[in-house]
Coordinates of C-alpha atoms in Angstrom, one line a residue:
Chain A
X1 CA 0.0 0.0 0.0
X2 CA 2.9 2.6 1.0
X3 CA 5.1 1.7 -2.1
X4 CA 1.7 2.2 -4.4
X5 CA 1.6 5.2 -2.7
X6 CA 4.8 6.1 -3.0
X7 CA 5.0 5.3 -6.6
X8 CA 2.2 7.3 -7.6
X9 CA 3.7 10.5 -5.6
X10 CA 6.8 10.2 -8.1
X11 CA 4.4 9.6 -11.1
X12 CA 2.7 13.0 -10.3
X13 CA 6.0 14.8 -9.2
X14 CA 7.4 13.8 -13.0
X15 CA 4.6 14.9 -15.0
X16 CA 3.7 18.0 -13.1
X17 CA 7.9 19.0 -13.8
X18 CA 6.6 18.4 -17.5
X19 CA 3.8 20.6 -17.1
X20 CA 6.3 23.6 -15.5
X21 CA 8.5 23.1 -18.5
X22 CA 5.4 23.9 -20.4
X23 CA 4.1 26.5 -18.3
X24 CA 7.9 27.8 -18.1
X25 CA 7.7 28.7 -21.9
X26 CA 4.6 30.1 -22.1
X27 CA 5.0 32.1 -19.2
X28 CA 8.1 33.8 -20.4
X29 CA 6.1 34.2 -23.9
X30 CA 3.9 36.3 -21.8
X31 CA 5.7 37.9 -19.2
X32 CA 8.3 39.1 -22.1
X33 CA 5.7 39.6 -25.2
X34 CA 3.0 41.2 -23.8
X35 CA 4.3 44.1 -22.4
X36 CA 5.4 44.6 -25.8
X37 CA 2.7 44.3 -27.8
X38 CA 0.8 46.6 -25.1
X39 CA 3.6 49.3 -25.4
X40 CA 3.4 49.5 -29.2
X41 CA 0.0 48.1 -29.6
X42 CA -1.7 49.0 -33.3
X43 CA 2.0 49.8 -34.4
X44 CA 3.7 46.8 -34.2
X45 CA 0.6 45.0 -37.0
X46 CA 1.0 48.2 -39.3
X47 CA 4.9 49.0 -39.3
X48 CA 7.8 48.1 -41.5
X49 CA 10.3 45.9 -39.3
X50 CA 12.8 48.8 -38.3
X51 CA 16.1 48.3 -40.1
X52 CA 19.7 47.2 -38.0
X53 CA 21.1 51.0 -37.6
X54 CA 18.9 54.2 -37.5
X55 CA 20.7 56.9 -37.2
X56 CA 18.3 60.1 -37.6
X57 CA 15.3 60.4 -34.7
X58 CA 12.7 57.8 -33.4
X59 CA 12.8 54.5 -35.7
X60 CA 9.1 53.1 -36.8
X61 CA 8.5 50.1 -34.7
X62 CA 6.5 47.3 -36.5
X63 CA 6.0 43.4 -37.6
X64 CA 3.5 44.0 -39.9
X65 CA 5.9 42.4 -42.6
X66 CA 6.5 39.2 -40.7
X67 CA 2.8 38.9 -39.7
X68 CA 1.4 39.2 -43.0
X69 CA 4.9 37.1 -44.2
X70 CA 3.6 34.3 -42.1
X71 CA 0.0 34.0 -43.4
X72 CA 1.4 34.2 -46.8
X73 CA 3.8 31.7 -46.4
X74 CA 1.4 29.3 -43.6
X75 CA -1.8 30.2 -46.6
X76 CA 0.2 29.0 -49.5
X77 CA 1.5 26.2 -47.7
X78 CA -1.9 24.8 -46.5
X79 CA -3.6 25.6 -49.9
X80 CA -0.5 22.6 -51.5
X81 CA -0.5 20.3 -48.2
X82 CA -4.4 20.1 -47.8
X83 CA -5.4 19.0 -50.7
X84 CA -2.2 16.3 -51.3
X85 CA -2.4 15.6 -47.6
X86 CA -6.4 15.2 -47.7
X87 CA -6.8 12.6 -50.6
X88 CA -3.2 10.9 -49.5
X89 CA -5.0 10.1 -45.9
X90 CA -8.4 8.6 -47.4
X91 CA -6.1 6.6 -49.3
X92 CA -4.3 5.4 -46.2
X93 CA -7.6 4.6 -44.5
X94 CA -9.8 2.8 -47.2
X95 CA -6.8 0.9 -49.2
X96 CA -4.1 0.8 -46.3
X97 CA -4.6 -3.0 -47.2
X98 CA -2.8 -2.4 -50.5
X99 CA 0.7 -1.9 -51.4
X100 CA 0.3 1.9 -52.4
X101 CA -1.9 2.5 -49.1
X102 CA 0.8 1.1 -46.7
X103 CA 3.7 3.3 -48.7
X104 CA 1.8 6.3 -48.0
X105 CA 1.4 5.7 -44.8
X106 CA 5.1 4.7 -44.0
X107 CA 5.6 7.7 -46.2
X108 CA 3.6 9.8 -43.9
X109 CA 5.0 8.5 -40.8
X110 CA 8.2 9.0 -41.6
X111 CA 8.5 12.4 -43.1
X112 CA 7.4 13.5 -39.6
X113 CA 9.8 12.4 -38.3
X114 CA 12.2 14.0 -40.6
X115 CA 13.7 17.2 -39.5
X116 CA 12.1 20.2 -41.1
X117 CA 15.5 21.8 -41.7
X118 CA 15.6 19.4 -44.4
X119 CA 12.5 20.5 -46.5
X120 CA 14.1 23.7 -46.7
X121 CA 17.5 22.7 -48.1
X122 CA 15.4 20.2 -50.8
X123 CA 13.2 22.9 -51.4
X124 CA 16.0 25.3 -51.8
X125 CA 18.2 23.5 -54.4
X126 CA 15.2 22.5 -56.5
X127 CA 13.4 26.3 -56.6
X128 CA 15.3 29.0 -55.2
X129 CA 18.2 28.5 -56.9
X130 CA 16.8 28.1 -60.5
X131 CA 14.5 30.9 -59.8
X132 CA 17.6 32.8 -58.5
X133 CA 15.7 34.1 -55.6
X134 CA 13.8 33.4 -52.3
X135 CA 9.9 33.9 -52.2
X136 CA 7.0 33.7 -50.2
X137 CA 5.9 30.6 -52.9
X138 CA 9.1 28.8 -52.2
X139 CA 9.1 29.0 -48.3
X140 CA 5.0 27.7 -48.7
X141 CA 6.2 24.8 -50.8
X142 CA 9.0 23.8 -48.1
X143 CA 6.2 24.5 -45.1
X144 CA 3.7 22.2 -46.9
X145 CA 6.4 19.2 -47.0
X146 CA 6.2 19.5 -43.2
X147 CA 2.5 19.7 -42.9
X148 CA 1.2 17.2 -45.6
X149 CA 1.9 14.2 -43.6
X150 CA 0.0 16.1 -40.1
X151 CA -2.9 16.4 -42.9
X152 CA -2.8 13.1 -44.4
X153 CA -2.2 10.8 -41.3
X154 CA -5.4 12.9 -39.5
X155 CA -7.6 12.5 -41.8
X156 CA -6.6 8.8 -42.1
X157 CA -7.6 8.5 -38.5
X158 CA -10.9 10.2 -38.8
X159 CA -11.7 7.9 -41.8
X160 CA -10.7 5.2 -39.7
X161 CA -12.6 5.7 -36.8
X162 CA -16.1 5.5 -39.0
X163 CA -17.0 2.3 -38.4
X164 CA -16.9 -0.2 -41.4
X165 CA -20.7 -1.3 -40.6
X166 CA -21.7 2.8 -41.3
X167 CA -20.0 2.7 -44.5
X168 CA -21.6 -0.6 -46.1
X169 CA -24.7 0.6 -44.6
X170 CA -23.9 3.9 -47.3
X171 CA -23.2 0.7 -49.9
X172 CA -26.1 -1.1 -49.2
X173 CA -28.2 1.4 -50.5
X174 CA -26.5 1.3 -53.6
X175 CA -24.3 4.9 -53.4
X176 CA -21.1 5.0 -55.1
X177 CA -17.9 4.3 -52.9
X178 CA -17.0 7.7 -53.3
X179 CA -19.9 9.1 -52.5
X180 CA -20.4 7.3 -49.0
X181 CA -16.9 8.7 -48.5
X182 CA -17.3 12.0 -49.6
X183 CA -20.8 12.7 -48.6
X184 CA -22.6 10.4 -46.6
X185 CA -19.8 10.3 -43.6
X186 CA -18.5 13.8 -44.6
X187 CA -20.3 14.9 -41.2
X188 CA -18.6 12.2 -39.4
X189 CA -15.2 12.6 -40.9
X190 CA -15.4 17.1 -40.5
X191 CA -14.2 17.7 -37.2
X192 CA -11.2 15.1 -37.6
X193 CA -10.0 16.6 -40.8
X194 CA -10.3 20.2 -40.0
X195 CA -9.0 19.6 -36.8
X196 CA -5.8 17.5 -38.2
X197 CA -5.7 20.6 -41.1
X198 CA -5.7 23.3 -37.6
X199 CA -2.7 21.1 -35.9
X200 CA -0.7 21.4 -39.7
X201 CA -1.4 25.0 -39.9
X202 CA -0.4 25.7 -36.3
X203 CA 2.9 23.0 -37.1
X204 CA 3.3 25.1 -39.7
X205 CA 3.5 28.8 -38.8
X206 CA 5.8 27.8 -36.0
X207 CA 8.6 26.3 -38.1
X208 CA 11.4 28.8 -39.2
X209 CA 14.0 26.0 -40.4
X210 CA 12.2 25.1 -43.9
X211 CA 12.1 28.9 -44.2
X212 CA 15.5 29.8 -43.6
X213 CA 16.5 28.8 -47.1
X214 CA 13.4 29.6 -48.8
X215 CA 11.1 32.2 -47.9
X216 CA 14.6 34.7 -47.1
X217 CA 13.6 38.1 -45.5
X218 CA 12.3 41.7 -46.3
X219 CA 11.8 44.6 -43.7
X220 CA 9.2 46.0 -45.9
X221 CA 6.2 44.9 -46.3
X222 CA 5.5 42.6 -49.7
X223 CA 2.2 40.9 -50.9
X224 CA 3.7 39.0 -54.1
X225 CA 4.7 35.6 -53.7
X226 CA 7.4 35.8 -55.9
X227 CA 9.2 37.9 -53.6
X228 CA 11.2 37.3 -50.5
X229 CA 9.4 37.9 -47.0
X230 CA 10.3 37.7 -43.6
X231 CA 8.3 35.9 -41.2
X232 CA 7.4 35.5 -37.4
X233 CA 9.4 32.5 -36.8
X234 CA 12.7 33.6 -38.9
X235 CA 12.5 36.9 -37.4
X236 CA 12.8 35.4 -33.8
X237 CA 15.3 33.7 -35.0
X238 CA 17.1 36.5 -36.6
X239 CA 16.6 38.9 -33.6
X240 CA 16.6 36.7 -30.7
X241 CA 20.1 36.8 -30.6
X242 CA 20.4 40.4 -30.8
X243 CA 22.5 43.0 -29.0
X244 CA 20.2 45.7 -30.0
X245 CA 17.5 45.9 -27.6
X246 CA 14.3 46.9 -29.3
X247 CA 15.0 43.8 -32.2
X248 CA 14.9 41.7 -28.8
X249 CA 11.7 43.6 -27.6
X250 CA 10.6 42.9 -31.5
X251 CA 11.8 39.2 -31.1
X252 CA 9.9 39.0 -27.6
X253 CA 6.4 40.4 -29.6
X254 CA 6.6 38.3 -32.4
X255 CA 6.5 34.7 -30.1
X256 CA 4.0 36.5 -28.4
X257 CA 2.1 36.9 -31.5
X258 CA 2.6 33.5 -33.1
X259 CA 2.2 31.4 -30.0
X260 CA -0.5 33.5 -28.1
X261 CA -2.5 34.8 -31.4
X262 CA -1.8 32.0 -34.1
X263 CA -0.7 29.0 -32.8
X264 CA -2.5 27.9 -29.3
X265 CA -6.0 29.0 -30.6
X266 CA -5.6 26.8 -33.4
X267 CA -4.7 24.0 -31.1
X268 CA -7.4 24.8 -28.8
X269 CA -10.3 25.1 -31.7
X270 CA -8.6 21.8 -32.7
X271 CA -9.1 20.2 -29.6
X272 CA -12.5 21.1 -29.5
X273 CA -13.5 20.4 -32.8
X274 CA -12.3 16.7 -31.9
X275 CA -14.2 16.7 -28.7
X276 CA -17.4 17.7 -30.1
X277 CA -17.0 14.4 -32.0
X278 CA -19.6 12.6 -30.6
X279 CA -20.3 9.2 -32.5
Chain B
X1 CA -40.5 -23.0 -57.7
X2 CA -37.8 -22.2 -60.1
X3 CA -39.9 -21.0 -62.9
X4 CA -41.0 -17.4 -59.9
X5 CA -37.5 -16.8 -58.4
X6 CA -36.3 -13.4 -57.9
X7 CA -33.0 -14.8 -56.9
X8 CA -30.9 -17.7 -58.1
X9 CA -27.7 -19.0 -57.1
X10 CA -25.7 -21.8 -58.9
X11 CA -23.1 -23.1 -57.6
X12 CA -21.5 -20.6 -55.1
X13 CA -18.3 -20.7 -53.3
X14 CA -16.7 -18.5 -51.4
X15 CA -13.4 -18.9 -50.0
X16 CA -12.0 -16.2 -47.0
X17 CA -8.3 -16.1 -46.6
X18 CA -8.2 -19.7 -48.3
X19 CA -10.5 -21.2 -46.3
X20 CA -13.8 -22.3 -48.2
X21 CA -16.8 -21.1 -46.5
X22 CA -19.5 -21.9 -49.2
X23 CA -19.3 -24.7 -50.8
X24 CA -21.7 -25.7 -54.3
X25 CA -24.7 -23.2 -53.0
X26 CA -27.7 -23.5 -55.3
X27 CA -31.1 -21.7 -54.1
X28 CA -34.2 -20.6 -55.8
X29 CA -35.4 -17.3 -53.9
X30 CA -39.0 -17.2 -54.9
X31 CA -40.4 -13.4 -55.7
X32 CA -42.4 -12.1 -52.6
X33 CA -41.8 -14.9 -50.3
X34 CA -39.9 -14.4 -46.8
X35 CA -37.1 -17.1 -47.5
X36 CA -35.1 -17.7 -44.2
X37 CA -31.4 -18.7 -44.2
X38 CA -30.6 -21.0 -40.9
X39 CA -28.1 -22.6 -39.4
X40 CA -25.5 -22.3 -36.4
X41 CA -23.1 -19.8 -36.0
X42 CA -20.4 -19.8 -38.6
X43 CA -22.3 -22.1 -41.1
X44 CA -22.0 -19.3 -43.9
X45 CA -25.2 -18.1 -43.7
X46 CA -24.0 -13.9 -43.5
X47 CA -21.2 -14.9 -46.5
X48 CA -24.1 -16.0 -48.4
X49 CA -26.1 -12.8 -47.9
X50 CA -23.2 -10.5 -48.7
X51 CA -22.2 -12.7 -52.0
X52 CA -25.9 -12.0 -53.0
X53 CA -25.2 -7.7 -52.8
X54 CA -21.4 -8.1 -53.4
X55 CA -20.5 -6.7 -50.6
X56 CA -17.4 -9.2 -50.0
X57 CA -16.1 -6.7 -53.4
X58 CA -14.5 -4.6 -50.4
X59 CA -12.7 -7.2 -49.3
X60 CA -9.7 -8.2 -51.3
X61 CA -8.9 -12.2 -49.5
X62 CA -12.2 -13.0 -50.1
X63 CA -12.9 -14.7 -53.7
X64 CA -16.4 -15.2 -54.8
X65 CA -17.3 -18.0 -57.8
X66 CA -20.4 -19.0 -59.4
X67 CA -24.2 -17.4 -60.3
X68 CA -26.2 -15.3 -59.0
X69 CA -29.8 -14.1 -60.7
X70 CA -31.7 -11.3 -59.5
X71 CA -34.8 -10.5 -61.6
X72 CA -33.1 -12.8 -64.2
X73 CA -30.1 -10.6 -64.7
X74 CA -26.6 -12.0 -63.9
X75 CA -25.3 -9.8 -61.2
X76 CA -21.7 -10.0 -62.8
X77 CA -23.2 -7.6 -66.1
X78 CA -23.8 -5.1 -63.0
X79 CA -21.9 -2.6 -61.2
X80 CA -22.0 -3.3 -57.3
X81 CA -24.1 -0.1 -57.2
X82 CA -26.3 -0.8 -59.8
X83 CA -26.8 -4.1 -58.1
X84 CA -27.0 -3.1 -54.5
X85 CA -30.2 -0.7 -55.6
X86 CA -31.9 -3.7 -56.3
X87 CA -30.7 -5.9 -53.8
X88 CA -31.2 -3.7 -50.2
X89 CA -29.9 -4.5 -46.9
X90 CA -30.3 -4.3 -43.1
X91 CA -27.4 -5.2 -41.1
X92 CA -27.4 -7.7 -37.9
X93 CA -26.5 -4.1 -35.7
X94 CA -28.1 -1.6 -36.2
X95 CA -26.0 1.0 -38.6
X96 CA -28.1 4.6 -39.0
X97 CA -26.3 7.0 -40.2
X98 CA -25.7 8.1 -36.5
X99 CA -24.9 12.0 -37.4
X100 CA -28.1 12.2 -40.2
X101 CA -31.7 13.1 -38.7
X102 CA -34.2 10.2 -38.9
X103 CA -35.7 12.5 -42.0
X104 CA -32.2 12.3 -43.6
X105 CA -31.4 8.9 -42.9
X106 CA -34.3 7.7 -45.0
X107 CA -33.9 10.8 -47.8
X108 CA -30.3 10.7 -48.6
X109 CA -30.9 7.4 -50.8
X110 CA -34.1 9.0 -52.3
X111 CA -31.7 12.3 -52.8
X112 CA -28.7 11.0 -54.8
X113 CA -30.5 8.7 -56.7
X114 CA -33.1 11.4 -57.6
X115 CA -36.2 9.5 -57.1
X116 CA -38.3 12.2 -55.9
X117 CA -39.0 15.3 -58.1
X118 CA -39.5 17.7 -55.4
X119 CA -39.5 18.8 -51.7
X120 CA -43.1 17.4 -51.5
X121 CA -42.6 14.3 -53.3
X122 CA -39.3 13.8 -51.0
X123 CA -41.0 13.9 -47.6
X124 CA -44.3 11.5 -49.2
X125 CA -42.0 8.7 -49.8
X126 CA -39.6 9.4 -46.4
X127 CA -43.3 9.2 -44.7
X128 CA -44.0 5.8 -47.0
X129 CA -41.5 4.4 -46.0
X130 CA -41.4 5.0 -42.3
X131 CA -44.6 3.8 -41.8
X132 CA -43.9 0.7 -43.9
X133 CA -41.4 0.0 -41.2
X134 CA -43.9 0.6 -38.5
X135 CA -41.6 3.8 -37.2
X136 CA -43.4 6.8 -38.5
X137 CA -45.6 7.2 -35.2
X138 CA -43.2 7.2 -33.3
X139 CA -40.6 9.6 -35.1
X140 CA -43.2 11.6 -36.8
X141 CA -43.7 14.0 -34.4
X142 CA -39.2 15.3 -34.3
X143 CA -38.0 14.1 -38.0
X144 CA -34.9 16.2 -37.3
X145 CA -34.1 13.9 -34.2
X146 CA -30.3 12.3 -34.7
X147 CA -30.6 8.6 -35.6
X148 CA -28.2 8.4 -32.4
X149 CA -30.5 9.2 -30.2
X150 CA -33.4 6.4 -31.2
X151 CA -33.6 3.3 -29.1
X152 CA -31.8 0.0 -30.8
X153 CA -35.0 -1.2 -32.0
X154 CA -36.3 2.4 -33.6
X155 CA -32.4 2.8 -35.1
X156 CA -32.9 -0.8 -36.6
X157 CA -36.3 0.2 -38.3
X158 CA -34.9 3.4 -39.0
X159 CA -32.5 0.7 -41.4
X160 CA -35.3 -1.1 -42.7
X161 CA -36.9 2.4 -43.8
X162 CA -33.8 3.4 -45.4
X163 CA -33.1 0.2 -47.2
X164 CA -37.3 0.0 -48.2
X165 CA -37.2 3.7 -49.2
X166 CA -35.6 3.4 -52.5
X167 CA -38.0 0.0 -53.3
X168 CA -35.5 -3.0 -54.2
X169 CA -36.8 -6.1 -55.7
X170 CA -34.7 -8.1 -53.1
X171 CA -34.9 -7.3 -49.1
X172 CA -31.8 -8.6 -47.5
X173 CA -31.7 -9.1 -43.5
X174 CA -28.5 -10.2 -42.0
X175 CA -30.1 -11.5 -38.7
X176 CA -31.9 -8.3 -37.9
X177 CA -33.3 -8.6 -34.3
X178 CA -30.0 -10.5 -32.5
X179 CA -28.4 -7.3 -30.6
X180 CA -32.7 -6.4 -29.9
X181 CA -34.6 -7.3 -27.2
X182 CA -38.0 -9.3 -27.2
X183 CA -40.1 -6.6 -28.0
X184 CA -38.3 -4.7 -30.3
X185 CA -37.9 -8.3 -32.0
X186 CA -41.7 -8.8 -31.8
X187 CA -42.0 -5.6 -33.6
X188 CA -39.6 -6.5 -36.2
X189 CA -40.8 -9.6 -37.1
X190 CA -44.0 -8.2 -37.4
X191 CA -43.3 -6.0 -39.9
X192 CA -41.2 -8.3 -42.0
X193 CA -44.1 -10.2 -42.6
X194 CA -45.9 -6.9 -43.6
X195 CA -43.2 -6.1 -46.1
X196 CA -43.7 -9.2 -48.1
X197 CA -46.2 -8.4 -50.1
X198 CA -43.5 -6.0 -51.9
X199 CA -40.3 -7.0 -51.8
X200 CA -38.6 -10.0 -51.7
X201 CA -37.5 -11.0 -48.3
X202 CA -33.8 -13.3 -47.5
X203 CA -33.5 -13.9 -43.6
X204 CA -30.4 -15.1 -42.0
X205 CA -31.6 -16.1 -38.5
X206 CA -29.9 -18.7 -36.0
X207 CA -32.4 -19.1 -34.3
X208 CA -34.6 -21.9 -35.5
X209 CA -38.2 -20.4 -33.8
X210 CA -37.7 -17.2 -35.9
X211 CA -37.3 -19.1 -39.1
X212 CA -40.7 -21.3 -38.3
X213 CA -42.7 -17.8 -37.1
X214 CA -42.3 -15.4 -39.8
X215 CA -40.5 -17.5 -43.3
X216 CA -42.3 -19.4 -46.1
X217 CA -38.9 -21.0 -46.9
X218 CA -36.2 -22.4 -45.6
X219 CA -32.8 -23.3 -46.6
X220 CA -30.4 -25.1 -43.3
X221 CA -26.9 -24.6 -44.0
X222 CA -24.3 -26.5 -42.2
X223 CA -20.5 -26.3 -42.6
X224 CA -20.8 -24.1 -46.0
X225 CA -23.4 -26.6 -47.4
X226 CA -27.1 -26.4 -47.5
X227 CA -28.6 -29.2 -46.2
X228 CA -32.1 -28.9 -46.8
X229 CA -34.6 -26.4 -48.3
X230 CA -38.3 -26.6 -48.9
X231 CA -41.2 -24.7 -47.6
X232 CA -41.0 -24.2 -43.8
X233 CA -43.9 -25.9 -42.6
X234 CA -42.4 -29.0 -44.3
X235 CA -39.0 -28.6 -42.6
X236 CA -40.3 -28.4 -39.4
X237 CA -42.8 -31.0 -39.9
X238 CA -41.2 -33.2 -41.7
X239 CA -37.2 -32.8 -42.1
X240 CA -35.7 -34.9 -44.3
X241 CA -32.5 -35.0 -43.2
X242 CA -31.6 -36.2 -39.7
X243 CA -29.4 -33.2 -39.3
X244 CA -32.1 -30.8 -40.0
X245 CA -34.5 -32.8 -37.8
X246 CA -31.2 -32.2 -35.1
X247 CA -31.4 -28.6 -35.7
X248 CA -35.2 -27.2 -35.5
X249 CA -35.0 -29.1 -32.1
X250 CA -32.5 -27.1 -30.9
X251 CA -29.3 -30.4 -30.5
X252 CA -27.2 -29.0 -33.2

């Protein structure tokens, strides 16, 4: 009785030291990024990003490049991964009994694993340098090699959870296999695809390795693909480091930003969207 | 009986993951007859049902060989679909569609394969076929109800609805009232004998007492083989094989 208790004690102590690491990041997101985003407020989502030296009076302060960098690059990226990702999962769940569905899916599995760094470099040598430049387009295309298999292998599961008996019973009544898979369970299947499409995005618009190489950088504010942009997670990157202190303040906002603003309510509408799941 | 079947089958076997499970199956399903299928668990009785509607097409390690009529039209010059509208089916569970509305359940068949003209036309035949599956009084009153939240019995007559709704010539029941209790069952059985008089009705029971209440024929399948068929007051009367005489008294 004293060692079950004893052994439970050390169970909790373990994952509540996870949780602090958890809560240790977040909080110093917030302690750091908010008073930021308060001081600067409107600013900071309008503004050029200020450049390294300013020499005459009071610089502009602003992210707005990076912000609108990272829905670019995030948008593009999801509008390539969703669709590839989305019809490479249905495969995985209805044929995962043939040879192509099992590649997928040990396709799938594995390219999570891979380190993201490396979509950039493969993305890199195969676009940026015959297009002699970095772009927006290019850091999407590396992003969606990192979120394709998050797309594919949730919506495999949310096929998979539909119970066979549901689907013959769309058969049965003489409807195309397609169209029980496509519109009789699309209810059933929803919240498991857009949720596993909200965990990509979010997967996504946190990475700055695959961009590194791709998407490059601009301090002013760009809308065409076809040029380079900064984003969120590169400019972090780029000015977390720094000596200068309002690129660290800058640095500070922008994981504010994209943890706070982009990334946790995607994971929590996620969350939910699986939870309302009901049958 | 040959000369009125709505369903023949010469010589079927079907063999899952190399193991034959049917062996030489030939029936004669006569048109508008409740024609039960009986025998013990794991005699073949559901492989049959699911040669008859293809459904074993889903499953690649199961290989299906020889005949089957329906309305006089090999099934193999068919597309599964094109087959399975004639050839309905109610599950052994009960299988709604669990996130559609008892309204949508029974329309969604009626929808994609356009058989009603308009909105009007639409609810007539969801209402037709509802009551033909003695559900509509109790349902008629919150259509938009989730199929969920019905009781096993209503979900299960919510099935028959749906599979009656788009009027196949062949009725298939894959042992319809096991997961039910007795009332529900009552209910059930009631209303497949009800349903004979327009479709064609194949039964897969276990249970020897169902067969003798509600079928006209009877086919006992044992180990993958039919045993004995013939109208069901003369198998239970007068088997003639000792097996079958084993079985309807309950020592098989």
């Amino acid at each position: 009785m004293r060692r079950g208790v004893l052994w439970i004690g050390i169970i909790y102590a373990i994952s509540l030291s996870a949780l602090a690491a958890l809560l240790w990041v977040l909080g110093s997101i917030l302690v750091n990024g908010l008073p930021v985003v308060l001081k600067y407020g409107a600013e900071l989502f309008l503004n050029d990003i200020p450049p390294p030296l300013f020499f005459f009076g009071e610089p502009q302060v602003g992210l707005a490049p990076a912000i609108v960098g990272t829905l670019m690059v995030t948008g593009i990226a999801f509008l390539i991964a969703f669709p590839l990702g989305f019809v490479s999962g249905v495969v995985i769940a209805e044929f995962g009994h043939t040879r192509w569905g099992r590649f997928l899916e040990d396709l799938a599995s594995t390219l999570v694993e891979v380190p993201t760094i490396t979509a950039g470099v493969a993305v890199y040598w195969t676009l940026v340098v015959p297009m002699k430049g970095f772009s927006a387009l290019a850091g999407g295309l590396a992003l969606s090699l990192v979120m394709i298999p998050y797309v594919a292998l949730y919506t495999a599961e949310s096929y998979r959870k539909v119970p066979k008996v549901i689907k013959e019973g769309g058969l049965a009544l003489g409807l195309k296999y397609t169209t029980v898979l496509f519109k009789v369970i699309r209810g059933l299947v929803l919240p498991g695809v857009v949720s596993g499409a909200l965990m990509a995005v979010a997967k996504g618009a946190g990475e700055a390795a695959p961009l590194l190489f791709t998407a490059g950088w601009s301090d002013r504010l760009s809308l065409d693909p076809f040029s380079p942009t900064a984003t969120l997670s590169v400019l972090i990157y780029k000015f977390g480091f720094s000596s200068q202190d309002l690129w660290l303040e800058l640095s500070w906002a922008a994981s504010f930003i994209l943890v706070f603003m982009i990334i946790l309510p995607l994971i929590v509408i996620s969350r939910l969207l699986v939870k309302r799941h009901v049958v | 009986m040959s000369s009125e079947a709505m369903v023949k089958i010469r010589d079927l076997n079907v063999r899952i993951k190399g193991k034959d499970v049917l062996k030489g199956i030939n029936l004669d399903i006569p048109k508008n007859s409740i024609f039960a299928i009986m025998g013990p668990s794991g005699s073949g009785k559901s492989t049959l049902l699911r040669a008859i509607n293809k459904l074993w097409d889903l499953y690649p390690d199961v290989e299906v060989k020889g005949k089957i009529f329906v309305d006089g039209v090999d099934v193999d010059s068919m597309e599964p679909h094109q087959l399975r509208r004639l050839v309905g089916m109610v599950f052994q569970r009960p299988n709604p569609f669990p996130h559609l509305s008892v309204f949508d359940n029974v329309a969604l068949g009626l929808k994609i394969h356009k058989m009603a003209k308009d909105k009007k036309e639409l609810r007539k035949n969801v209402e037709w076929a509802l009551k033909k599956a003695y559900l509509w009084e109790e349902v008629k009153d919150d259509l938009k109800r989730k199929a969920h939240t019905l009781s096993g019995g209503q979900q299960q007559r919510l099935c028959i609805a749906r599979a009656i709704a788009l009027k196949p010539k062949v009725l298939l029941m894959d042992e319809p009232t096991s997961a039910l209790d007795v009332v529900s069952t009552k209910k059930i059985e009631e209303n497949i004998v009800s349903l004979k008089n327009d479709f064609t009705i194949i039964i897969v029971t276990h249970n020897p007492q169902q067969a003798a209440r509600i079928s006209d024929y009877v086919a006992f399948i044992y180990q993958g083989e039919v045993v004995e068929v013939g109208p069901t007051a003369e198998i239970f009367t007068r088997p003639k094989h000792p097996l079958t005489e084993k079985y309807v008294v309950g020592k098989v």
